[in-house]
C-alpha atoms as a printed R data frame, in Angstrom:
    type eleno elety resid chain resno       x      y       z
1   ATOM     1    CA   MET     A     1   0.000  0.000   0.000
2   ATOM     2    CA   GLN     A     2   1.388  3.387  -1.035
3   ATOM     3    CA   GLN     A     3   2.010  5.673   1.931
4   ATOM     4    CA   HIS     A     4   0.676  9.217   1.626
5   ATOM     5    CA   GLY     A     5   0.650 12.297   3.785
6   ATOM     6    CA   GLY     A     6  -2.479 13.922   5.114
7   ATOM     7    CA   ASN     A     7  -3.928 10.895   6.907
8   ATOM     8    CA   VAL     A     8  -5.111 12.712  10.029
9   ATOM     9    CA   TRP     A     9  -7.711  9.992  10.599
10  ATOM    10    CA   GLU     A    10  -5.087  7.319  11.108
11  ATOM    11    CA   ALA     A    11  -3.076  9.610  13.395
12  ATOM    12    CA   ALA     A    12  -6.173 10.375  15.469
13  ATOM    13    CA   ALA     A    13  -6.912  6.688  15.929
14  ATOM    14    CA   ARG     A    14  -3.330  5.732  16.645
15  ATOM    15    CA   TYR     A    15  -2.219  8.544  18.956
16  ATOM    16    CA   GLY     A    16  -5.518  9.744  20.406
17  ATOM    17    CA   VAL     A    17  -5.156 13.259  19.020
18  ATOM    18    CA   ASP     A    18  -8.010 15.421  17.780
19  ATOM    19    CA   PRO     A    19  -7.863 15.482  13.941
20  ATOM    20    CA   ALA     A    20  -9.355 18.977  13.942
21  ATOM    21    CA   HIS     A    21  -6.388 20.287  15.947
22  ATOM    22    CA   CYS     A    22  -3.534 18.391  14.303
23  ATOM    23    CA   LEU     A    23  -0.797 20.430  12.680
24  ATOM    24    CA   ASP     A    24  -0.493 18.496   9.447
25  ATOM    25    CA   PHE     A    25   2.919 19.041   7.865
26  ATOM    26    CA   SER     A    26   2.599 15.733   6.022
27  ATOM    27    CA   ALA     A    27   0.282 17.056   3.276
28  ATOM    28    CA   SER     A    28   1.251 20.072   1.192
29  ATOM    29    CA   ILE     A    29  -2.063 21.935   1.120
30  ATOM    30    CA   ASN     A    30  -2.525 25.710   1.096
31  ATOM    31    CA   PRO     A    31  -2.960 26.658   4.794
32  ATOM    32    CA   LEU     A    32  -5.197 29.610   3.893
33  ATOM    33    CA   GLY     A    33  -7.980 27.064   3.488
34  ATOM    34    CA   LEU     A    34 -10.883 27.154   1.068
35  ATOM    35    CA   PRO     A    35 -11.201 30.403  -0.892
36  ATOM    36    CA   ALA     A    36 -14.215 32.343   0.356
37  ATOM    37    CA   ALA     A    37 -15.800 32.142  -3.084
38  ATOM    38    CA   ALA     A    38 -15.400 28.365  -3.150
39  ATOM    39    CA   ARG     A    39 -16.878 28.007   0.322
40  ATOM    40    CA   GLN     A    40 -19.921 30.052  -0.715
41  ATOM    41    CA   ALA     A    41 -20.276 28.012  -3.908
42  ATOM    42    CA   VAL     A    42 -20.462 24.801  -1.869
43  ATOM    43    CA   VAL     A    43 -23.247 26.319   0.256
44  ATOM    44    CA   ASP     A    44 -25.111 27.580  -2.798
45  ATOM    45    CA   TRP     A    45 -24.861 24.305  -4.674
46  ATOM    46    CA   LEU     A    46 -25.574 21.989  -1.742
47  ATOM    47    CA   PRO     A    47 -29.286 21.616  -2.680
48  ATOM    48    CA   LEU     A    48 -28.118 20.200  -6.032
49  ATOM    49    CA   ALA     A    49 -26.155 17.416  -4.337
50  ATOM    50    CA   THR     A    50 -29.246 15.264  -4.979
51  ATOM    51    CA   ARG     A    51 -28.599 15.556  -8.742
52  ATOM    52    CA   TYR     A    52 -26.022 13.793 -10.883
53  ATOM    53    CA   PRO     A    53 -23.104 16.079 -11.746
54  ATOM    54    CA   ASP     A    54 -22.451 17.251 -15.279
55  ATOM    55    CA   PRO     A    55 -20.326 14.400 -16.718
56  ATOM    56    CA   GLN     A    56 -18.674 16.814 -19.187
57  ATOM    57    CA   CYS     A    57 -17.837 19.343 -16.418
58  ATOM    58    CA   ARG     A    58 -18.784 22.074 -18.904
59  ATOM    59    CA   GLU     A    59 -18.661 25.078 -16.548
60  ATOM    60    CA   LEU     A    60 -15.365 23.909 -15.091
61  ATOM    61    CA   VAL     A    61 -13.892 23.309 -18.543
62  ATOM    62    CA   ARG     A    62 -14.924 26.840 -19.564
63  ATOM    63    CA   ALA     A    63 -13.304 28.278 -16.436
64  ATOM    64    CA   LEU     A    64 -10.099 26.316 -17.022
65  ATOM    65    CA   SER     A    65 -10.090 27.303 -20.674
66  ATOM    66    CA   ARG     A    66 -10.169 30.990 -19.668
67  ATOM    67    CA   HIS     A    67  -7.553 30.388 -16.976
68  ATOM    68    CA   LEU     A    68  -5.115 28.667 -19.348
69  ATOM    69    CA   GLY     A    69  -5.942 30.410 -22.613
70  ATOM    70    CA   LEU     A    70  -6.581 27.037 -24.263
71  ATOM    71    CA   ASP     A    71  -9.523 25.574 -26.142
72  ATOM    72    CA   GLY     A    72 -11.647 23.251 -24.017
73  ATOM    73    CA   GLU     A    73 -10.951 20.337 -26.366
74  ATOM    74    CA   HIS     A    74  -7.510 20.096 -24.767
75  ATOM    75    CA   LEU     A    75  -8.931 19.580 -21.238
76  ATOM    76    CA   VAL     A    76 -10.054 16.547 -19.241
77  ATOM    77    CA   CYS     A    77 -11.342 17.016 -15.671
78  ATOM    78    CA   GLY     A    78 -10.981 14.344 -13.017
79  ATOM    79    CA   ASN     A    79 -11.321 13.374  -9.384
80  ATOM    80    CA   GLY     A    80  -7.942 14.830  -8.502
81  ATOM    81    CA   ALA     A    81  -4.740 14.413 -10.510
82  ATOM    82    CA   THR     A    82  -4.286 10.865  -9.203
83  ATOM    83    CA   GLU     A    83  -7.354  9.605 -11.051
84  ATOM    84    CA   LEU     A    84  -5.887 11.063 -14.228
85  ATOM    85    CA   ILE     A    85  -2.499  9.444 -13.620
86  ATOM    86    CA   PHE     A    86  -4.162  6.031 -13.618
87  ATOM    87    CA   LEU     A    87  -6.444  6.956 -16.527
88  ATOM    88    CA   ALA     A    88  -3.465  8.062 -18.637
89  ATOM    89    CA   ALA     A    89  -1.625  4.819 -17.894
90  ATOM    90    CA   ARG     A    90  -4.661  2.752 -18.966
91  ATOM    91    CA   VAL     A    91  -5.146  4.753 -22.164
92  ATOM    92    CA   LEU     A    92  -1.519  5.170 -23.255
93  ATOM    93    CA   ARG     A    93  -0.446  1.690 -22.097
94  ATOM    94    CA   PRO     A    94   3.298  2.366 -22.279
95  ATOM    95    CA   GLY     A    95   5.367 -0.790 -22.144
96  ATOM    96    CA   ARG     A    96   8.387  0.804 -20.440
97  ATOM    97    CA   VAL     A    97   8.450  4.162 -18.657
98  ATOM    98    CA   ALA     A    98  11.469  6.184 -17.525
99  ATOM    99    CA   LEU     A    99  10.915  7.712 -14.119
100 ATOM   100    CA   PRO     A   100  13.367 10.060 -12.354
101 ATOM   101    CA   VAL     A   101  13.421  9.061  -8.684
102 ATOM   102    CA   PRO     A   102  12.730 10.000  -5.965
103 ATOM   103    CA   THR     A   103   9.265 11.123  -7.052
104 ATOM   104    CA   PHE     A   104   5.554 10.594  -6.385
105 ATOM   105    CA   GLY     A   105   4.918  6.870  -6.009
106 ATOM   106    CA   GLU     A   106   1.590  6.679  -7.837
107 ATOM   107    CA   TYR     A   107   3.252  6.982 -11.250
108 ATOM   108    CA   ALA     A   108   4.924  3.615 -10.831
109 ATOM   109    CA   ARG     A   109   1.770  2.062  -9.396
110 ATOM   110    CA   ALA     A   110  -0.306  3.302 -12.315
111 ATOM   111    CA   VAL     A   111   2.167  2.063 -14.937
112 ATOM   112    CA   CYS     A   112   2.405 -1.382 -13.335
113 ATOM   113    CA   ALA     A   113  -1.385 -1.617 -12.922
114 ATOM   114    CA   ALA     A   114  -1.708 -1.005 -16.680
115 ATOM   115    CA   GLY     A   115   0.747 -3.828 -17.438
116 ATOM   116    CA   GLY     A   116   3.843 -1.688 -18.015
117 ATOM   117    CA   ALA     A   117   7.264 -1.610 -16.413
118 ATOM   118    CA   VAL     A   118   9.170  1.253 -14.799
119 ATOM   119    CA   LEU     A   119  12.791  2.155 -15.475
120 ATOM   120    CA   PRO     A   120  13.945  4.193 -12.456
121 ATOM   121    CA   VAL     A   121  16.500  6.910 -13.250
122 ATOM   122    CA   PRO     A   122  18.131  7.897  -9.927
123 ATOM   123    CA   LEU     A   123  18.642 11.580  -9.137
124 ATOM   124    CA   ASP     A   124  21.914 11.974  -7.247
125 ATOM   125    CA   GLU     A   125  21.682 13.223  -3.654
126 ATOM   126    CA   GLU     A   126  25.124 14.822  -3.974
127 ATOM   127    CA   ARG     A   127  23.791 16.945  -6.842
128 ATOM   128    CA   GLY     A   128  20.711 17.994  -4.920
129 ATOM   129    CA   PHE     A   129  18.493 15.362  -6.562
130 ATOM   130    CA   PHE     A   130  18.807 17.184  -9.856
131 ATOM   131    CA   ALA     A   131  19.888 16.303 -13.396
132 ATOM   132    CA   PRO     A   132  19.422 17.831 -16.859
133 ATOM   133    CA   LEU     A   133  16.140 16.464 -18.198
134 ATOM   134    CA   PRO     A   134  17.302 15.653 -21.751
135 ATOM   135    CA   SER     A   135  19.906 13.316 -20.234
136 ATOM   136    CA   LEU     A   136  17.047 11.033 -19.179
137 ATOM   137    CA   LEU     A   137  16.708  9.859 -22.768
138 ATOM   138    CA   GLU     A   138  20.398  9.000 -22.936
139 ATOM   139    CA   GLN     A   139  19.962  6.754 -19.890
140 ATOM   140    CA   SER     A   140  16.700  5.192 -21.059
141 ATOM   141    CA   GLU     A   141  16.775  2.896 -24.050
142 ATOM   142    CA   GLY     A   142  13.648  1.172 -25.290
143 ATOM   143    CA   ILE     A   143  11.134  3.349 -23.446
144 ATOM   144    CA   ASP     A   144   7.681  4.450 -24.560
145 ATOM   145    CA   ALA     A   145   7.160  7.296 -22.095
146 ATOM   146    CA   VAL     A   146   8.848  9.580 -19.566
147 ATOM   147    CA   VAL     A   147   7.077 10.921 -16.477
148 ATOM   148    CA   VAL     A   148   8.377 14.120 -14.893
149 ATOM   149    CA   CYS     A   149   7.014 15.788 -11.752
150 ATOM   150    CA   ASN     A   150   7.691 19.532 -11.938
151 ATOM   151    CA   PRO     A   151   8.176 20.838  -9.273
152 ATOM   152    CA   ASN     A   152   9.244 17.414  -8.124
153 ATOM   153    CA   ASN     A   153   7.612 15.791  -5.112
154 ATOM   154    CA   PRO     A   154   9.292 15.322  -2.606
155 ATOM   155    CA   THR     A   155  12.483 17.212  -3.554
156 ATOM   156    CA   GLY     A   156  10.901 20.570  -4.420
157 ATOM   157    CA   ARG     A   157  13.318 21.007  -7.331
158 ATOM   158    CA   VAL     A   158  12.064 22.550 -10.559
159 ATOM   159    CA   TRP     A   159  13.112 22.232 -14.185
160 ATOM   160    CA   PRO     A   160  12.714 25.350 -16.398
161 ATOM   161    CA   ARG     A   161  10.209 25.282 -19.252
162 ATOM   162    CA   GLU     A   162  12.928 25.274 -21.941
163 ATOM   163    CA   GLU     A   163  14.431 22.090 -20.558
164 ATOM   164    CA   VAL     A   164  11.075 20.297 -20.377
165 ATOM   165    CA   LEU     A   165  10.271 21.309 -23.957
166 ATOM   166    CA   GLU     A   166  13.711 20.208 -25.159
167 ATOM   167    CA   LEU     A   167  13.066 16.799 -23.593
168 ATOM   168    CA   THR     A   168   9.646 16.729 -25.265
169 ATOM   169    CA   SER     A   169  11.050 17.569 -28.702
170 ATOM   170    CA   ARG     A   170  13.795 14.971 -28.459
171 ATOM   171    CA   ALA     A   171  11.298 12.398 -27.228
172 ATOM   172    CA   ALA     A   172   8.984 13.113 -30.175
173 ATOM   173    CA   SER     A   173  11.693 12.065 -32.631
174 ATOM   174    CA   ARG     A   174  11.722  8.659 -30.915
175 ATOM   175    CA   ASP     A   175   7.919  8.404 -30.603
176 ATOM   176    CA   ILE     A   176   8.117  8.735 -26.806
177 ATOM   177    CA   MET     A   177   5.283 10.281 -24.775
178 ATOM   178    CA   VAL     A   178   6.198 12.864 -22.130
179 ATOM   179    CA   VAL     A   179   3.901 13.168 -19.111
180 ATOM   180    CA   VAL     A   180   4.512 16.194 -16.884
181 ATOM   181    CA   ASP     A   181   2.813 16.449 -13.502
182 ATOM   182    CA   GLU     A   182   2.435 20.129 -12.608
183 ATOM   183    CA   ALA     A   183   0.387 19.572  -9.443
184 ATOM   184    CA   PHE     A   184   2.528 22.091  -7.516
185 ATOM   185    CA   VAL     A   185   3.390 24.546 -10.303
186 ATOM   186    CA   ASP     A   186   1.045 27.246  -8.948
187 ATOM   187    CA   PHE     A   187   3.330 27.551  -5.913
188 ATOM   188    CA   VAL     A   188   6.395 28.420  -8.022
189 ATOM   189    CA   ASP     A   189   7.443 32.078  -7.910
190 ATOM   190    CA   ALA     A   190   7.214 32.466 -11.704
191 ATOM   191    CA   PRO     A   191   4.942 29.662 -12.983
192 ATOM   192    CA   HIS     A   192   5.109 30.980 -16.562
193 ATOM   193    CA   GLU     A   193   8.826 30.125 -16.591
194 ATOM   194    CA   VAL     A   194   8.080 26.519 -15.645
195 ATOM   195    CA   GLU     A   195   4.653 25.396 -16.876
196 ATOM   196    CA   VAL     A   196   4.241 23.628 -20.223
197 ATOM   197    CA   ALA     A   197   0.470 23.060 -20.152
198 ATOM   198    CA   SER     A   198   0.085 26.031 -22.502
199 ATOM   199    CA   GLN     A   199   2.302 24.279 -25.058
200 ATOM   200    CA   VAL     A   200   0.325 21.074 -25.679
201 ATOM   201    CA   ALA     A   201  -1.100 22.217 -29.035
202 ATOM   202    CA   ARG     A   202   2.474 22.425 -30.390
203 ATOM   203    CA   HIS     A   203   3.581 19.084 -28.916
204 ATOM   204    CA   PRO     A   204   1.271 16.110 -29.612
205 ATOM   205    CA   ASN     A   205   3.460 13.834 -27.460
206 ATOM   206    CA   LEU     A   206   2.984 16.022 -24.353
207 ATOM   207    CA   LEU     A   207   0.437 15.312 -21.600
208 ATOM   208    CA   VAL     A   208   0.292 17.634 -18.580
209 ATOM   209    CA   LEU     A   209  -1.468 16.856 -15.296
210 ATOM   210    CA   ARG     A   210  -2.662 19.583 -12.946
211 ATOM   211    CA   SER     A   211  -4.279 19.679  -9.508
212 ATOM   212    CA   LEU     A   212  -6.619 22.212  -7.929
213 ATOM   213    CA   THR     A   213  -6.537 20.429  -4.572
214 ATOM   214    CA   LYS     A   214  -3.157 21.787  -3.419
215 ATOM   215    CA   PHE     A   215  -3.220 25.490  -4.277
216 ATOM   216    CA   TYR     A   216  -6.941 25.994  -3.604
217 ATOM   217    CA   ALA     A   217  -7.127 23.612  -0.597
218 ATOM   218    CA   LEU     A   218  -9.767 21.411  -2.245
219 ATOM   219    CA   ALA     A   219  -8.145 18.136  -1.165
220 ATOM   220    CA   GLY     A   220 -11.346 16.706   0.300
221 ATOM   221    CA   LEU     A   221 -13.403 17.644  -2.751
222 ATOM   222    CA   ARG     A   222 -10.881 16.231  -5.261
223 ATOM   223    CA   VAL     A   223 -10.441 18.189  -8.501
224 ATOM   224    CA   GLY     A   224  -7.717 17.826 -11.098
225 ATOM   225    CA   TYR     A   225  -7.372 18.105 -14.845
226 ATOM   226    CA   ALA     A   226  -5.260 16.910 -17.752
227 ATOM   227    CA   VAL     A   227  -4.093 19.081 -20.645
228 ATOM   228    CA   ALA     A   228  -3.118 17.384 -23.901
229 ATOM   229    CA   GLY     A   229  -3.376 17.462 -27.662
230 ATOM   230    CA   VAL     A   230  -6.934 17.185 -28.936
231 ATOM   231    CA   GLU     A   231  -6.579 13.531 -29.981
232 ATOM   232    CA   THR     A   232  -5.036 12.427 -26.678
233 ATOM   233    CA   ALA     A   233  -7.591 14.385 -24.649
234 ATOM   234    CA   GLN     A   234 -10.423 12.759 -26.601
235 ATOM   235    CA   ARG     A   235  -9.005  9.284 -25.919
236 ATOM   236    CA   LEU     A   236  -8.822 10.066 -22.207
237 ATOM   237    CA   ARG     A   237 -12.421 11.298 -22.087
238 ATOM   238    CA   GLN     A   238 -13.705  8.239 -23.952
239 ATOM   239    CA   ALA     A   239 -12.017  5.873 -21.475
240 ATOM   240    CA   GLN     A   240 -12.978  7.791 -18.330
241 ATOM   241    CA   GLU     A   241 -15.713  6.622 -15.994
242 ATOM   242    CA   PRO     A   242 -18.721  8.976 -15.853
243 ATOM   243    CA   TRP     A   243 -19.401 11.468 -13.041
244 ATOM   244    CA   THR     A   244 -15.950 11.396 -11.484
245 ATOM   245    CA   VAL     A   245 -16.127 15.077 -10.432
246 ATOM   246    CA   ASN     A   246 -19.038 15.721  -8.092
247 ATOM   247    CA   VAL     A   247 -21.409 18.707  -8.129
248 ATOM   248    CA   LEU     A   248 -19.824 20.506  -5.162
249 ATOM   249    CA   ALA     A   249 -16.294 19.971  -6.434
250 ATOM   250    CA   GLN     A   250 -17.159 21.437  -9.829
251 ATOM   251    CA   ALA     A   251 -18.847 24.484  -8.296
252 ATOM   252    CA   ALA     A   252 -16.033 25.097  -5.801
253 ATOM   253    CA   ALA     A   253 -13.344 24.771  -8.464
254 ATOM   254    CA   VAL     A   254 -15.039 27.248 -10.800
255 ATOM   255    CA   ALA     A   255 -15.390 29.762  -7.963
256 ATOM   256    CA   ALA     A   256 -11.797 29.255  -6.797
257 ATOM   257    CA   LEU     A   257 -10.356 29.853 -10.258
258 ATOM   258    CA   GLY     A   258 -12.080 33.238 -10.326
259 ATOM   259    CA   ASP     A   259 -10.773 34.358  -6.925
260 ATOM   260    CA   GLY     A   260  -7.810 36.551  -7.814
261 ATOM   261    CA   GLU     A   261  -7.415 37.958  -4.293
262 ATOM   262    CA   TYR     A   262  -6.946 34.452  -2.892
263 ATOM   263    CA   ARG     A   263  -4.131 33.851  -5.367
264 ATOM   264    CA   ARG     A   264  -2.420 37.110  -4.365
265 ATOM   265    CA   GLN     A   265  -2.747 36.273  -0.655
266 ATOM   266    CA   THR     A   266  -1.265 32.840  -1.282
267 ATOM   267    CA   GLU     A   267   1.689 34.271  -3.175
268 ATOM   268    CA   ARG     A   268   2.432 36.709  -0.312
269 ATOM   269    CA   TRP     A   269   2.156 33.971   2.329
270 ATOM   270    CA   LEU     A   270   4.392 31.555   0.464
271 ATOM   271    CA   ARG     A   271   7.147 34.041  -0.348
272 ATOM   272    CA   GLU     A   272   7.454 34.964   3.320
273 ATOM   273    CA   GLN     A   273   7.020 31.549   4.899
274 ATOM   274    CA   ARG     A   274   9.124 29.544   2.441
275 ATOM   275    CA   GLU     A   275  12.104 31.834   3.046
276 ATOM   276    CA   PHE     A   276  11.500 31.737   6.804
277 ATOM   277    CA   MET     A   277  11.034 27.960   7.001
278 ATOM   278    CA   VAL     A   278  13.977 26.967   4.817
279 ATOM   279    CA   GLY     A   279  16.261 29.437   6.573
280 ATOM   280    CA   GLU     A   280  15.243 28.287  10.045
281 ATOM   281    CA   LEU     A   281  15.562 24.595   9.184
282 ATOM   282    CA   LYS     A   282  19.048 25.180   7.767
283 ATOM   283    CA   ARG     A   283  20.054 26.707  11.117
284 ATOM   284    CA   ARG     A   284  19.410 23.350  12.819
285 ATOM   285    CA   PRO     A   285  22.663 21.339  12.760
286 ATOM   286    CA   ALA     A   286  20.710 18.089  13.113
287 ATOM   287    CA   LEU     A   287  19.183 18.576   9.660
288 ATOM   288    CA   VAL     A   288  20.261 18.589   6.012
289 ATOM   289    CA   VAL     A   289  17.879 20.827   4.069
290 ATOM   290    CA   TRP     A   290  17.366 21.291   0.326
291 ATOM   291    CA   ASP     A   291  16.135 24.496  -1.265
292 ATOM   292    CA   THR     A   292  12.639 24.243  -2.707
293 ATOM   293    CA   ALA     A   293  10.489 25.934  -5.320
294 ATOM   294    CA   ALA     A   294   7.295 24.420  -3.919
295 ATOM   295    CA   ASN     A   295   5.326 24.595  -0.675
296 ATOM   296    CA   PHE     A   296   7.217 21.781   1.044
297 ATOM   297    CA   VAL     A   297  10.805 21.066   2.084
298 ATOM   298    CA   LEU     A   298  12.832 17.855   1.878
299 ATOM   299    CA   VAL     A   299  14.924 17.258   5.001
300 ATOM   300    CA   LYS     A   300  17.416 14.562   6.017
301 ATOM   301    CA   LEU     A   301  18.232 13.675   9.633
302 ATOM   302    CA   ARG     A   302  22.005 13.756  10.156
303 ATOM   303    CA   ASP     A   303  22.037 11.588  13.287
304 ATOM   304    CA   GLU     A   304  21.805  7.938  12.242
305 ATOM   305    CA   ARG     A   305  20.092  7.131  15.543
306 ATOM   306    CA   TRP     A   306  17.051  8.966  14.227
307 ATOM   307    CA   THR     A   307  14.844  7.766  11.407
308 ATOM   308    CA   ALA     A   308  11.892  9.437   9.771
309 ATOM   309    CA   ALA     A   309   9.664  6.854  11.423
310 ATOM   310    CA   SER     A   310  11.030  7.490  14.921
311 ATOM   311    CA   LEU     A   311  10.745 11.271  14.466
312 ATOM   312    CA   GLN     A   312   7.191 10.776  13.274
313 ATOM   313    CA   GLU     A   313   6.464  8.736  16.396
314 ATOM   314    CA   ALA     A   314   7.951 11.454  18.613
315 ATOM   315    CA   LEU     A   315   6.003 14.318  17.033
316 ATOM   316    CA   ALA     A   316   2.599 12.710  16.459
317 ATOM   317    CA   PRO     A   317   1.530 12.596  20.147
318 ATOM   318    CA   ARG     A   318   2.206 16.347  20.162
319 ATOM   319    CA   GLY     A   319  -0.360 16.711  17.400
320 ATOM   320    CA   ILE     A   320   2.262 17.325  14.704
321 ATOM   321    CA   LEU     A   321   2.264 15.128  11.586
322 ATOM   322    CA   ILE     A   322   5.199 14.872   9.161
323 ATOM   323    CA   ARG     A   323   5.746 12.852   6.008
324 ATOM   324    CA   ASP     A   324   8.051  9.848   6.350
325 ATOM   325    CA   CYS     A   325   9.774  9.694   2.945
326 ATOM   326    CA   SER     A   326  11.239  6.213   3.272
327 ATOM   327    CA   SER     A   327   8.581  4.934   0.844
328 ATOM   328    CA   PHE     A   328   9.980  7.107  -1.970
329 ATOM   329    CA   ALA     A   329  12.291  5.164  -4.280
330 ATOM   330    CA   GLY     A   330  15.815  6.544  -3.988
331 ATOM   331    CA   LEU     A   331  15.441  7.894  -0.435
332 ATOM   332    CA   GLY     A   332  16.590  6.194   2.729
333 ATOM   333    CA   PRO     A   333  14.992  5.916   6.165
334 ATOM   334    CA   ARG     A   334  16.179  9.346   7.395
335 ATOM   335    CA   PHE     A   335  14.294 11.588   4.941
336 ATOM   336    CA   VAL     A   336  11.170 13.581   5.816
337 ATOM   337    CA   ARG     A   337   9.067 16.069   3.895
338 ATOM   338    CA   LEU     A   338   7.664 19.098   5.713
339 ATOM   339    CA   ALA     A   339   4.866 21.249   4.355
340 ATOM   340    CA   ILE     A   340   5.096 25.021   4.736
341 ATOM   341    CA   LEU     A   341   2.209 26.377   6.806
342 ATOM   342    CA   GLY     A   342   1.535 29.710   8.547
343 ATOM   343    CA   ARG     A   343   4.163 31.428  10.714
344 ATOM   344    CA   GLU     A   344   2.689 30.321  14.040
345 ATOM   345    CA   GLN     A   345   2.362 26.699  12.908
346 ATOM   346    CA   ASN     A   346   5.865 26.691  11.429
347 ATOM   347    CA   GLN     A   347   7.283 28.031  14.685
348 ATOM   348    CA   ARG     A   348   5.497 25.295  16.645
349 ATOM   349    CA   LEU     A   349   7.084 22.661  14.427
350 ATOM   350    CA   LEU     A   350  10.535 24.208  14.809
351 ATOM   351    CA   ALA     A   351  10.160 24.325  18.605
352 ATOM   352    CA   ALA     A   352   9.036 20.689  18.667
353 ATOM   353    CA   LEU     A   353  12.010 19.648  16.510
354 ATOM   354    CA   ASP     A   354  14.389 21.452  18.876
355 ATOM   355    CA   GLU     A   355  12.822 19.707  21.860
356 ATOM   356    CA   VAL     A   356  12.779 16.234  20.328
357 ATOM   357    CA   LEU     A   357  16.181 16.285  18.597
358 ATOM   358    CA   ALA     A   358  18.042 17.977  21.462
């Protein structure tokens, strides 16, 4: 079973803590919570929860089309990006997939569930878990697809748009599909310098996955979307189960996309708190910390007597949850991922780390 962050229910049962009062650093969700417009949309649309949702997600597709500047034929909505990861694997059915690791574990699960095989391409810890993307093709003979998470989860590293598009162009000459997961791209300081969703019309071998659950804090409602060439998008829609995005999720997502003030507030929060959190963590001699472009930080425990699991056990009874990264391919037992929350919550985590690791 793939381990994920954000399981406050398990923590509540195991440690006897109130899930409503847990500080959850294990899931990288916007701590500002639901946008006010999305919250109101849920209230307004609640009477329609007795009706089947629009299977074509027409209002949401129109909102996304405006947001991205793309025709709706390029878009496929889903029950979070994870549904679309598995849908893409079933539709594309790649025999062999190159996967830079460490990265999100559901890519490998989806490929294997669809009958394919994964070729892991390790990212070197000494180089900050980073490598030029086009070099992946040089290390990956006989592949049908490459999956890239950008920014990468859990490392927080980001590849610039030019590098992703160079990989895509080289892959096209070998009839290789490139799947780019941009679930966290909205948290990057300059998303336009990273995102490639806007480029799918020029690159038929490019499929981009996006999430609305992270940036807009819609994790419990589950909304994601895929962006691809018209032919690929049509294949995905034809293979997708009906009604995967519920009425309230569609309404909340449309409202959230139109809330410009929420986006500006999020950008201000993240600029301040990412700098604060990374700087403070680097001051702790017990920790090795990597710079991040996302809303989470990858950390390694220097002391071999500590593991991610034992730190998790020490913090959970205090109502603080962290992500044990030992389940990520390419990471050992001493890696954790920490979400970036508000200043008060971040300070509570730092104080708890000082107390526990003293």
